[in-house]
Coordinates of C-alpha atoms and ligand atoms in Angstrom, one line a residue:
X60 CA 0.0 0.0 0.0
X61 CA 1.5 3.4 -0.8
X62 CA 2.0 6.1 2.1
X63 CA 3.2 9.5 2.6
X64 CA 6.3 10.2 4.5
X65 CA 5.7 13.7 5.6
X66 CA 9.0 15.7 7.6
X67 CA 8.3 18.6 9.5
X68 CA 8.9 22.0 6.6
X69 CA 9.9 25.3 7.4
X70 CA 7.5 27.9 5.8
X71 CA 6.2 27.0 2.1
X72 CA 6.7 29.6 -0.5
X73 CA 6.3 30.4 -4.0
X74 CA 3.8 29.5 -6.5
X75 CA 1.0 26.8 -7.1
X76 CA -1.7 26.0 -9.8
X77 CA -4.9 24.8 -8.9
X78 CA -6.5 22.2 -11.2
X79 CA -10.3 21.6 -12.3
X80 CA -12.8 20.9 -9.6
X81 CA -13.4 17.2 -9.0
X82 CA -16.9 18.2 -7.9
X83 CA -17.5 20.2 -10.8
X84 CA -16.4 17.6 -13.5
X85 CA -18.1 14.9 -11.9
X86 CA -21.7 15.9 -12.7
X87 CA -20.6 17.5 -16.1
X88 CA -19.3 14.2 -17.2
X89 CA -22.5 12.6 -15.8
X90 CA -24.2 15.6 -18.4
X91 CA -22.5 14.1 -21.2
X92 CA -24.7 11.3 -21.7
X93 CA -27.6 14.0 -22.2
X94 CA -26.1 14.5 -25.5
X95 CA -26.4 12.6 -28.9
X96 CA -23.3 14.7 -30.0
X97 CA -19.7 14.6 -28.9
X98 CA -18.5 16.5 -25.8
X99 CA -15.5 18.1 -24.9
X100 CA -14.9 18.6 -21.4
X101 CA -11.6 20.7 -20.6
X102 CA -9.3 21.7 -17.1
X103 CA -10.1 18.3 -16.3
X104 CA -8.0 16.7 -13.2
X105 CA -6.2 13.5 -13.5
X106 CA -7.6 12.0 -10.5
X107 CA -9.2 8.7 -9.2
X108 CA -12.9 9.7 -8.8
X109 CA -12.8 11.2 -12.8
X110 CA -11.0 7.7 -13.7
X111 CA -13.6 5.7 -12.3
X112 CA -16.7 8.1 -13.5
X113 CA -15.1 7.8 -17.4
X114 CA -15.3 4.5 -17.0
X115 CA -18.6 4.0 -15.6
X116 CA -19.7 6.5 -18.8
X117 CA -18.1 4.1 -21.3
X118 CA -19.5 0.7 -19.3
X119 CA -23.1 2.8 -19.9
X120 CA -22.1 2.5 -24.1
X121 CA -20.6 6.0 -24.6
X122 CA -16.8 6.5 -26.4
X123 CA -14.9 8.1 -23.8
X124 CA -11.4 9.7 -24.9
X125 CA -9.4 10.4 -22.0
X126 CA -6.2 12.6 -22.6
X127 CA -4.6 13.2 -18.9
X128 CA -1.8 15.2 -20.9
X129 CA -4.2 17.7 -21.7
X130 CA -6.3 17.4 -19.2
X131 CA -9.0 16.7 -21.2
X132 CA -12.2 14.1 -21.6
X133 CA -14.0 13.7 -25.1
X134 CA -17.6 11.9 -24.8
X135 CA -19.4 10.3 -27.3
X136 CA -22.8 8.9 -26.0
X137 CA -24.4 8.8 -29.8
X138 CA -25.1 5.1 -29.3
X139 CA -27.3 2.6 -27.8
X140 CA -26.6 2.9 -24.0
X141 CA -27.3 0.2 -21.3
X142 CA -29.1 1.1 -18.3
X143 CA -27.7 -0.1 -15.5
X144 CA -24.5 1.3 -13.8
X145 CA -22.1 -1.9 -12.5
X146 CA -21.8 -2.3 -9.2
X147 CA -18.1 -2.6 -9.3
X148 CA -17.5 1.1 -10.3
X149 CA -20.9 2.6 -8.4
X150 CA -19.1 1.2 -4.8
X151 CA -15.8 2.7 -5.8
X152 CA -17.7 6.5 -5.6
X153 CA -20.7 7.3 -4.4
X154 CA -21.0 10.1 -6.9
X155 CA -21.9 7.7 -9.5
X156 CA -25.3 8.1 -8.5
X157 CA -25.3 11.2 -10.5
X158 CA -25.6 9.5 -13.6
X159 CA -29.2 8.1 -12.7
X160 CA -31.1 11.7 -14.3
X161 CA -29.2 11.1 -17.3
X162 CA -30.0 7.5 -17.5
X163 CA -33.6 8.1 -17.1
X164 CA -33.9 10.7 -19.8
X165 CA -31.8 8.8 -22.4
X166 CA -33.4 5.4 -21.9
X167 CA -36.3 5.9 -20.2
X168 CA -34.6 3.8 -17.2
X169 CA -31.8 3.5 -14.3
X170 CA -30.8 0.6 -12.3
X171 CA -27.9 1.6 -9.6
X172 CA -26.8 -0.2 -7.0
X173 CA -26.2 2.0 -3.8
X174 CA -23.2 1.0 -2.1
X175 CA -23.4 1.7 1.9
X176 CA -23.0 4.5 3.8
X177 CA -18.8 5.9 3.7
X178 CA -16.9 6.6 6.1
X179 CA -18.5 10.3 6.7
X180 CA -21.6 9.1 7.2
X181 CA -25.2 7.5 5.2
X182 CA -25.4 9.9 2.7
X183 CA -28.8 9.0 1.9
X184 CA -30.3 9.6 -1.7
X185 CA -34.4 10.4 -0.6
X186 CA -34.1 13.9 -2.1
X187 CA -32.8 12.6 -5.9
X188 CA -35.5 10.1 -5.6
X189 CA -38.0 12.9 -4.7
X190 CA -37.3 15.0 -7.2
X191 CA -37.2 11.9 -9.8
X192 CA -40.7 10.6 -8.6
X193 CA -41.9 14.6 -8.7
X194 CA -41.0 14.3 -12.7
X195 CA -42.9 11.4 -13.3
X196 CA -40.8 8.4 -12.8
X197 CA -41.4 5.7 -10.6
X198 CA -38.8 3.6 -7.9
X199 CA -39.3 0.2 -7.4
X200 CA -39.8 0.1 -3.6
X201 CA -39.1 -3.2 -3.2
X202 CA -35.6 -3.3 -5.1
X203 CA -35.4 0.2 -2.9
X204 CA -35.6 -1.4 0.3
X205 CA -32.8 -4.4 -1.0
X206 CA -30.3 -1.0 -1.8
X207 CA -31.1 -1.2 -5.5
X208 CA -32.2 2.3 -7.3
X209 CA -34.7 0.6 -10.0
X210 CA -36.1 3.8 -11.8
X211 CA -38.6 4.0 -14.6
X212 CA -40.3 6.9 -16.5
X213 CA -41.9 6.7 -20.4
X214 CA -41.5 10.7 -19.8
X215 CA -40.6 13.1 -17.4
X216 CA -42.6 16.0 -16.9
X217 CA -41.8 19.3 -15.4
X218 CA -42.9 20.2 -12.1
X219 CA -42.8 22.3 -8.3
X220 CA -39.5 20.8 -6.2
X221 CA -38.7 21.8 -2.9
X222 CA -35.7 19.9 -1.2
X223 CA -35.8 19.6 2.4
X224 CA -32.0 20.3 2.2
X225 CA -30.1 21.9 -0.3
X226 CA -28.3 18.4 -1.3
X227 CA -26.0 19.2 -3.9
X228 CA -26.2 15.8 -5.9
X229 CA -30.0 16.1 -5.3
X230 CA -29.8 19.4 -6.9
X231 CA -28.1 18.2 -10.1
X232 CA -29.3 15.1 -10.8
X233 CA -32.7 17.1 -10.5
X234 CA -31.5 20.0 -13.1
X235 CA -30.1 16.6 -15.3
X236 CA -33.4 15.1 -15.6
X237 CA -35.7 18.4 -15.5
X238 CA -33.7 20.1 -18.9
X239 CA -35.0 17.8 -21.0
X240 CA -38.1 17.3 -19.2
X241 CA -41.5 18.5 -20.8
X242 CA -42.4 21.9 -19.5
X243 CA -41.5 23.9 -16.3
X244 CA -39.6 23.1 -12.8
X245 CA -39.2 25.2 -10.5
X246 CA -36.4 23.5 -7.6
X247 CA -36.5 25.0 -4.4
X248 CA -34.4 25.2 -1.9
X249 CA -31.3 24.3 -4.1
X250 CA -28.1 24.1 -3.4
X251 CA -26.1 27.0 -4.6
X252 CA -22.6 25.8 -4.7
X253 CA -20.4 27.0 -7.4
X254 CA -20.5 23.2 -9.2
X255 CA -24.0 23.7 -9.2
X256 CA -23.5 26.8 -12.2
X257 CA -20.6 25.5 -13.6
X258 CA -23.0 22.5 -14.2
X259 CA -26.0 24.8 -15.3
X260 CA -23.5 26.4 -17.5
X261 CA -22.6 23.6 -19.5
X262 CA -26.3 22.2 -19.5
X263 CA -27.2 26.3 -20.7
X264 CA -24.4 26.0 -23.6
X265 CA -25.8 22.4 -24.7
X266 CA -29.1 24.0 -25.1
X267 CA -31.4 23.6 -21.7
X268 CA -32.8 26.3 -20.6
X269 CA -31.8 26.8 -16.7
X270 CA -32.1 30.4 -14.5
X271 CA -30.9 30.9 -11.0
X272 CA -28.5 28.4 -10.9
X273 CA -26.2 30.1 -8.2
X274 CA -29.3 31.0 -6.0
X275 CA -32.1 28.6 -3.3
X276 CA -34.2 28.8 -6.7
X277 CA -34.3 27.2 -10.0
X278 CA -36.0 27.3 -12.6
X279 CA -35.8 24.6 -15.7
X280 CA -37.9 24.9 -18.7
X281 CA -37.5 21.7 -20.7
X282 CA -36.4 21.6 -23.9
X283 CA -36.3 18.4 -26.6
X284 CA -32.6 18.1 -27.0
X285 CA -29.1 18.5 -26.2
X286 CA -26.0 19.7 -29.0
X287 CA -22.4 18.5 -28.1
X288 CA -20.4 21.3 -26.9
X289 CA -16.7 22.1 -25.1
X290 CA -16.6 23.4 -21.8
X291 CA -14.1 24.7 -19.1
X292 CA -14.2 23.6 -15.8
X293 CA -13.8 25.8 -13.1
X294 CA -11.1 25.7 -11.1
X295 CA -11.3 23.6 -7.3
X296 CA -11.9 25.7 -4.5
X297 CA -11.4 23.2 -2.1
X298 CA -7.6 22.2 -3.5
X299 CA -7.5 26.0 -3.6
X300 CA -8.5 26.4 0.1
X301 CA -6.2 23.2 1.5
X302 CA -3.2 25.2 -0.1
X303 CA -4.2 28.5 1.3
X304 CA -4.0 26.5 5.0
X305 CA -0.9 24.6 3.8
X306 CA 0.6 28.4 3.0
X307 CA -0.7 29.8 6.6
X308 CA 0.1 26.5 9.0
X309 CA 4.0 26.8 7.9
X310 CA 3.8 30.4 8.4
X311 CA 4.5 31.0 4.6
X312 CA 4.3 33.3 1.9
X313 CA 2.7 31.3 -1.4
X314 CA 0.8 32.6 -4.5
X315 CA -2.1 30.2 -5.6
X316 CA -2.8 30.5 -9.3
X317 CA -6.2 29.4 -11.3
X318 CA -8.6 30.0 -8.0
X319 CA -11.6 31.6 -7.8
X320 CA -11.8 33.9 -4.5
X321 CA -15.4 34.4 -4.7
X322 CA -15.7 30.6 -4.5
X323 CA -14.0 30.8 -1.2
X324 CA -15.5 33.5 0.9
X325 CA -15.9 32.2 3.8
X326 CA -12.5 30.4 3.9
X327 CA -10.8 33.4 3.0
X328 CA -13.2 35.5 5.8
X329 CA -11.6 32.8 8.2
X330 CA -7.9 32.8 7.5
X331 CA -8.2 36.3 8.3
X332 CA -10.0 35.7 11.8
X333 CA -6.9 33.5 12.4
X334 CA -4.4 37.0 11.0
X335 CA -3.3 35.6 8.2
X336 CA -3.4 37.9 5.3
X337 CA -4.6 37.0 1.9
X338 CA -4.4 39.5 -1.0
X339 CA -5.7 39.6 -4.4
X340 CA -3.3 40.1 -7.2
X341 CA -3.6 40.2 -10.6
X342 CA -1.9 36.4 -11.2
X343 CA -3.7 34.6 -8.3
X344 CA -4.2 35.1 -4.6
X345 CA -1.5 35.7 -2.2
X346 CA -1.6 34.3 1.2
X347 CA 0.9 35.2 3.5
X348 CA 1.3 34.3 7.6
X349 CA 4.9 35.7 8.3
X350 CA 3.1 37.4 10.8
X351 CA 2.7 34.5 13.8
X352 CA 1.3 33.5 15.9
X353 CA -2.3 32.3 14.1
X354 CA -5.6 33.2 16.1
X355 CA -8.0 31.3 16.9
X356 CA -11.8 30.9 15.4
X357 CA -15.0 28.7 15.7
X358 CA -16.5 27.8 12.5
X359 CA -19.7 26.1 11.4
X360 CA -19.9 24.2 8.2
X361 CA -22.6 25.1 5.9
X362 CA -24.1 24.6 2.7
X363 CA -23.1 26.8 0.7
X364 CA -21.8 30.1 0.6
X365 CA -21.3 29.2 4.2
X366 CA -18.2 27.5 5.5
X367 CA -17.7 24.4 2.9
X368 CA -17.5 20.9 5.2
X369 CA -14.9 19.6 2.9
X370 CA -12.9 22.6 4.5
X371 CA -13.4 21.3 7.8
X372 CA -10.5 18.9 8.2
X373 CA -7.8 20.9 6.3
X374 CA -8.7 24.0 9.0
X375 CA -8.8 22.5 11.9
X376 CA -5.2 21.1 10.9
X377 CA -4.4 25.3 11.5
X378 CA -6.7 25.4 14.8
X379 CA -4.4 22.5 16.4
X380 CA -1.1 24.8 16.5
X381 CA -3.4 28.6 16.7
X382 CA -3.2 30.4 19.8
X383 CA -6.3 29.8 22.0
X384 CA -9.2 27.1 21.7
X385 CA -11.7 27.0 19.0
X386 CA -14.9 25.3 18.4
X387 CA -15.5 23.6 14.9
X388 CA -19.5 22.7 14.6
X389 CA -20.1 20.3 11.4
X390 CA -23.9 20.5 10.3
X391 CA -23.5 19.2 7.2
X392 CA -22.3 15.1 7.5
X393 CA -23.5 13.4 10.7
X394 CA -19.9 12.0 11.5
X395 CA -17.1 13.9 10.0
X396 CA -14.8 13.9 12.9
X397 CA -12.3 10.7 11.9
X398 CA -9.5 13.2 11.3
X399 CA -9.5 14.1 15.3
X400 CA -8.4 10.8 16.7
X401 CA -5.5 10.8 13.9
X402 CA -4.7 14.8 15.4
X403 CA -4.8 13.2 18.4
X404 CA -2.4 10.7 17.9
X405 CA 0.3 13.8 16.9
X406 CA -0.6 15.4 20.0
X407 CA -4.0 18.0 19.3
X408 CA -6.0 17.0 22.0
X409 CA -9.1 17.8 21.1
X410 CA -12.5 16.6 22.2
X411 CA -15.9 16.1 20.3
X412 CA -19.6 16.3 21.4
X413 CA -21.6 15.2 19.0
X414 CA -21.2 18.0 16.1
X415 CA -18.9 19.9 18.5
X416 CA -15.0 19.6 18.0
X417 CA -13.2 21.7 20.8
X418 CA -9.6 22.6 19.8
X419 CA -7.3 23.6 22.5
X420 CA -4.7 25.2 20.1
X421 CA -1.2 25.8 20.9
X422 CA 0.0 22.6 20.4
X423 CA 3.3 21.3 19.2
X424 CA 2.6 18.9 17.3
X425 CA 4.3 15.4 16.8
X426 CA 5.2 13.0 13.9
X427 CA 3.1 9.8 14.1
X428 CA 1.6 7.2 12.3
X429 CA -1.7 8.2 10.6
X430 CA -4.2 6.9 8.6
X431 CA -6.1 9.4 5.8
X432 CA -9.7 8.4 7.2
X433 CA -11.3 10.2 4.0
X434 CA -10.4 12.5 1.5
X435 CA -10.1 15.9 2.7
X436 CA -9.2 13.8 6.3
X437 CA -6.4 13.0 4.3
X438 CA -5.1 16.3 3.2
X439 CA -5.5 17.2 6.5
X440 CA -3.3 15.5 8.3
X441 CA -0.5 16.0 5.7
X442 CA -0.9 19.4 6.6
X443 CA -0.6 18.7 10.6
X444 CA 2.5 16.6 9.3
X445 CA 4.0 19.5 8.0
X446 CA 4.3 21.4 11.3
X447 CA 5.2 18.6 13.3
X448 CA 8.2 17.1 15.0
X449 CA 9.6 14.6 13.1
X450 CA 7.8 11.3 10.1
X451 CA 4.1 11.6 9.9
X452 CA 3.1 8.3 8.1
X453 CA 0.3 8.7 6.2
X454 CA -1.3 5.3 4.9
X455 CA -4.4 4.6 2.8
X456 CA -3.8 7.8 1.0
X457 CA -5.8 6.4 -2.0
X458 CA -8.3 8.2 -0.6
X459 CA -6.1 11.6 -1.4
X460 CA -5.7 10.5 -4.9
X461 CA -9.1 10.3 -5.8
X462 CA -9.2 14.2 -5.2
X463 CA -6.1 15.7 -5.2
X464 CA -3.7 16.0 -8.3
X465 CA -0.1 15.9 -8.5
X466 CA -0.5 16.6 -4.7
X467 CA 2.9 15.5 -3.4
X468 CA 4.5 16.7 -6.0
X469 CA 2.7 20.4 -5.6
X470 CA 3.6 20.4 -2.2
X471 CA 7.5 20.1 -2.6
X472 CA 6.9 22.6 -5.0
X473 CA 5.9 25.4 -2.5
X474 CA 8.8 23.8 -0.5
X475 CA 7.5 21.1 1.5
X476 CA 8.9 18.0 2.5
X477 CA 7.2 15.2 1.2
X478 CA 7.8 12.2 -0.2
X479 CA 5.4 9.1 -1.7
X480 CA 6.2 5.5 -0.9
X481 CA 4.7 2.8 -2.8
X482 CA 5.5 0.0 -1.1
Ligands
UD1_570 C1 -21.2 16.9 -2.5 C2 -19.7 16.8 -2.7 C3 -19.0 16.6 -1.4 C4 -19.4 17.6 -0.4 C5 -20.9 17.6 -0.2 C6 -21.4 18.7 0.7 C7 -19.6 16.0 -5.0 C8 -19.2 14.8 -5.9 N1 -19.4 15.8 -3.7 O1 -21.6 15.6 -2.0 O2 -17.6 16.7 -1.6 O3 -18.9 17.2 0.9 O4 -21.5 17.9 -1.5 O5 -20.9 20.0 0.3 O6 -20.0 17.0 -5.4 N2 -28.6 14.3 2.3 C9 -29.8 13.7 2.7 N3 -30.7 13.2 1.8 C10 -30.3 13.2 0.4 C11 -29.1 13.8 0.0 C12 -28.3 14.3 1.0 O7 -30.1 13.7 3.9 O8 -31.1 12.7 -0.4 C13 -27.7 14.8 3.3 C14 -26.4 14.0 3.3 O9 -26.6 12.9 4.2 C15 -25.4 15.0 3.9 C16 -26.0 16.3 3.4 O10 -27.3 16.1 2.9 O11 -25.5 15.0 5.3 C17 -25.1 16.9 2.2 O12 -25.2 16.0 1.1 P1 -25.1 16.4 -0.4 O13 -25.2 17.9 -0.5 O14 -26.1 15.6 -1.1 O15 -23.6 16.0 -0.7 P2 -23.1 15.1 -2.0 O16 -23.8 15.6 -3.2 O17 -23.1 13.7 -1.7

């Protein structure tokens, strides 16, 4: 199994480039299959999660042309497709339930086998189906009940949504199916995170007809069919934010190209609680924390624009060592604390109560043997490695790969000592 060997680094500097959002790409892709005509999907990252979701597109019957050079995916779902996603690539990511909209539109049925809750939680699909019964299609609830999505619908028809949580896969596999829907839907209570318009975007530019993407209200008027087109992706503003924390727990001075600030609000309003001081210049965003110690700050995960939970881990890598305690509340997943017990083993200390993590701050951290409990978990506590005495060991960092490019490798170029071992 391959590991990180991460050495304690003195304060990262100089330039990185952030690459395509893995949570923006992931539903595009899914998009392709709306179109007879080939799509061109650009700024793609080489990562795990895209691998498996091209080759759950081309097991569905599409062409899938995948140039990791170029970072970019050519899809050609012109042919018969097959309507059932295999098991074997749906348990490898749960976001391959994002292809069930599609699926339902282009032939009229979707069989997916839901793999069981991860590691952060159930992450239940009730709201997709919701919205996919609202349009007109029907769920077998006895397959349901077995952990089988069995969908069905001769034709989807537009209609009212509200979500009783602005789920962001809800959201999209709802704007997937609803675009080429007959007539109007109007989605409320939407999720509003910046995937959501890139998505909406590219949908828009194929030919659907989607406003408000961006806002807690959507509104879809169907149309009958989809061109092929080429889209950018937008950059990924959670790689952005876990190298704005890498830049502020070493104290350093680092430019981060290719990221959207607006995407990052609340991270950015953060950082500055903690006095670290990010700037805008004309080539990227400059974050510099010369100035030590870092403050303290409670945060509460949102959807958003509030604090993103897939920020959670990274920051309260930067609470462990901040002067003072802070209080991190997650809202969003019912159990993503795993990172703490791995902080805990390098010395954090800190203590949960249900959705409450308690930071003590201050703390010198120590090398230790650690274990990336999830994805972001995992990028977390190679950023705790960075600051502390001494090896961290960080094993089953597959789960970084599936979201982070190049990441070792844009690490030691900011200066930081890390190195891969596959063993
Ligand atoms: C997406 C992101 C993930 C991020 C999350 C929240 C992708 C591929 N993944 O995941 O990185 O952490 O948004 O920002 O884009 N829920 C229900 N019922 C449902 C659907 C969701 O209760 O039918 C709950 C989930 O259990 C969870 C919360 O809503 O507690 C958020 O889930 P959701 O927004 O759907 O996240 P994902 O789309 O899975």
């Amino acid at each position: 199994m391959a590991k990180f060997l991460v050495q304690k680094s003195g304060p990262l500097t100089g330039e990185v480039t952030i690459s395509g959002s893995k949570n923006a790409v992931l539903p595009i892709l899914a998009a392709t299959l709306l179109s007879k005509e080939e799509c061109v999907i650009k700024d793609v990252p080489a990562l795990r999660d895209v691998d498996v979701m091209c080759r759950l597109l081309e097991s569905l019957g599409a062409n899938v042309d995948v140039d990791t050079v170029k970072h970019r995916v050519t899809v050609n779902a012109s042919g018969e497709l097959c309507s059932e996603a295999p098991y074997d690539l749906v348990k490898m990511m749960r976001a391959s339930i994002l292809v069930l909209g599609a699926l339902l539109i282009r032939q009229g049925h979707a069989v997916i086998h839901l793999p069981g809750g991860c590691a952060i939680g159930e992450r239940p699909i009730e709201l997709h189906l919701k919205g996919l019964r609202a349009l007109g299609a029907t769920i077998d609830e006895e397959l349901l009940s077995h952990g089988i999505v069995d969908a069905k619908a001769d034709k989807l028809t537009g209609n009212d949504i509200y979500l009783d949580f602005p789920s962001v896969g809800a959201t999209e596999v709802i704007i997937m199916a609803a675009s080429l829907a007959e007539g109007t839907t109007i989605l409320e209570n939407a999720a509003q995170e910046p995937e959501i318009v890139d998505l909406a975007n590219f949908l828009n530019k194929m030919g659907a007809r989607i406003k408000g993407a961006g806002t807690d209200t959507i509104k879809i008027e169907g149309v009958q069919e989809f061109k092929g087109v080429a889209h950018h992706v937008i950059p990924d503003r959670i790689e952005a934010g876990t190298f704005m924390v890498a830049a502020a727990i070493t104290g350093g001075n680092v430019l981060i190209r290719n990221m959207v600030p607006n995407h990052l609000k609340a991270v950015i309003a953060k950082l500055k609680e903690c006095g670290v001081q990010v700037t805008m210049a004309d080539d990227g965003v400059r974050v510099c924390a010369e100035k030590q110690p870092i403050v303290s700050t409670d945060i509460k995960t949102l959807p958003y624009p509030g604090f993103p939970t897939d920020m959670q881990s990274p920051f309260m890598a930067l609470l462990t060592v901040a002067k003072g305690p802070s209080v991190v509340i997650e809202t969003v997943f019912e159990n993503r604390f795993m990172h703490v017990g791995e902080f805990n083993r390098m010395g954090a200390n800190i203590k949960t109560d249900g959705k409450a993590a308690i930071i003590p701050g201050g703390k010198s951290l120590q090398g230790a043997q650690v274990v990336a409990t999830d994805l972001r978990a995992g990028a977390a506590v190679v950023l705790a490695g960075l600051v502390a005495e001494g090896t961290t060991e960080v094993s089953q960092i597959y789960h970084i790969d599936r979201g982070y490019e190049n990441f070792t490798e844009k690490l030691r170029g900011i200066g930081a000592n890390i190195m891969r071992i596959d063993e």
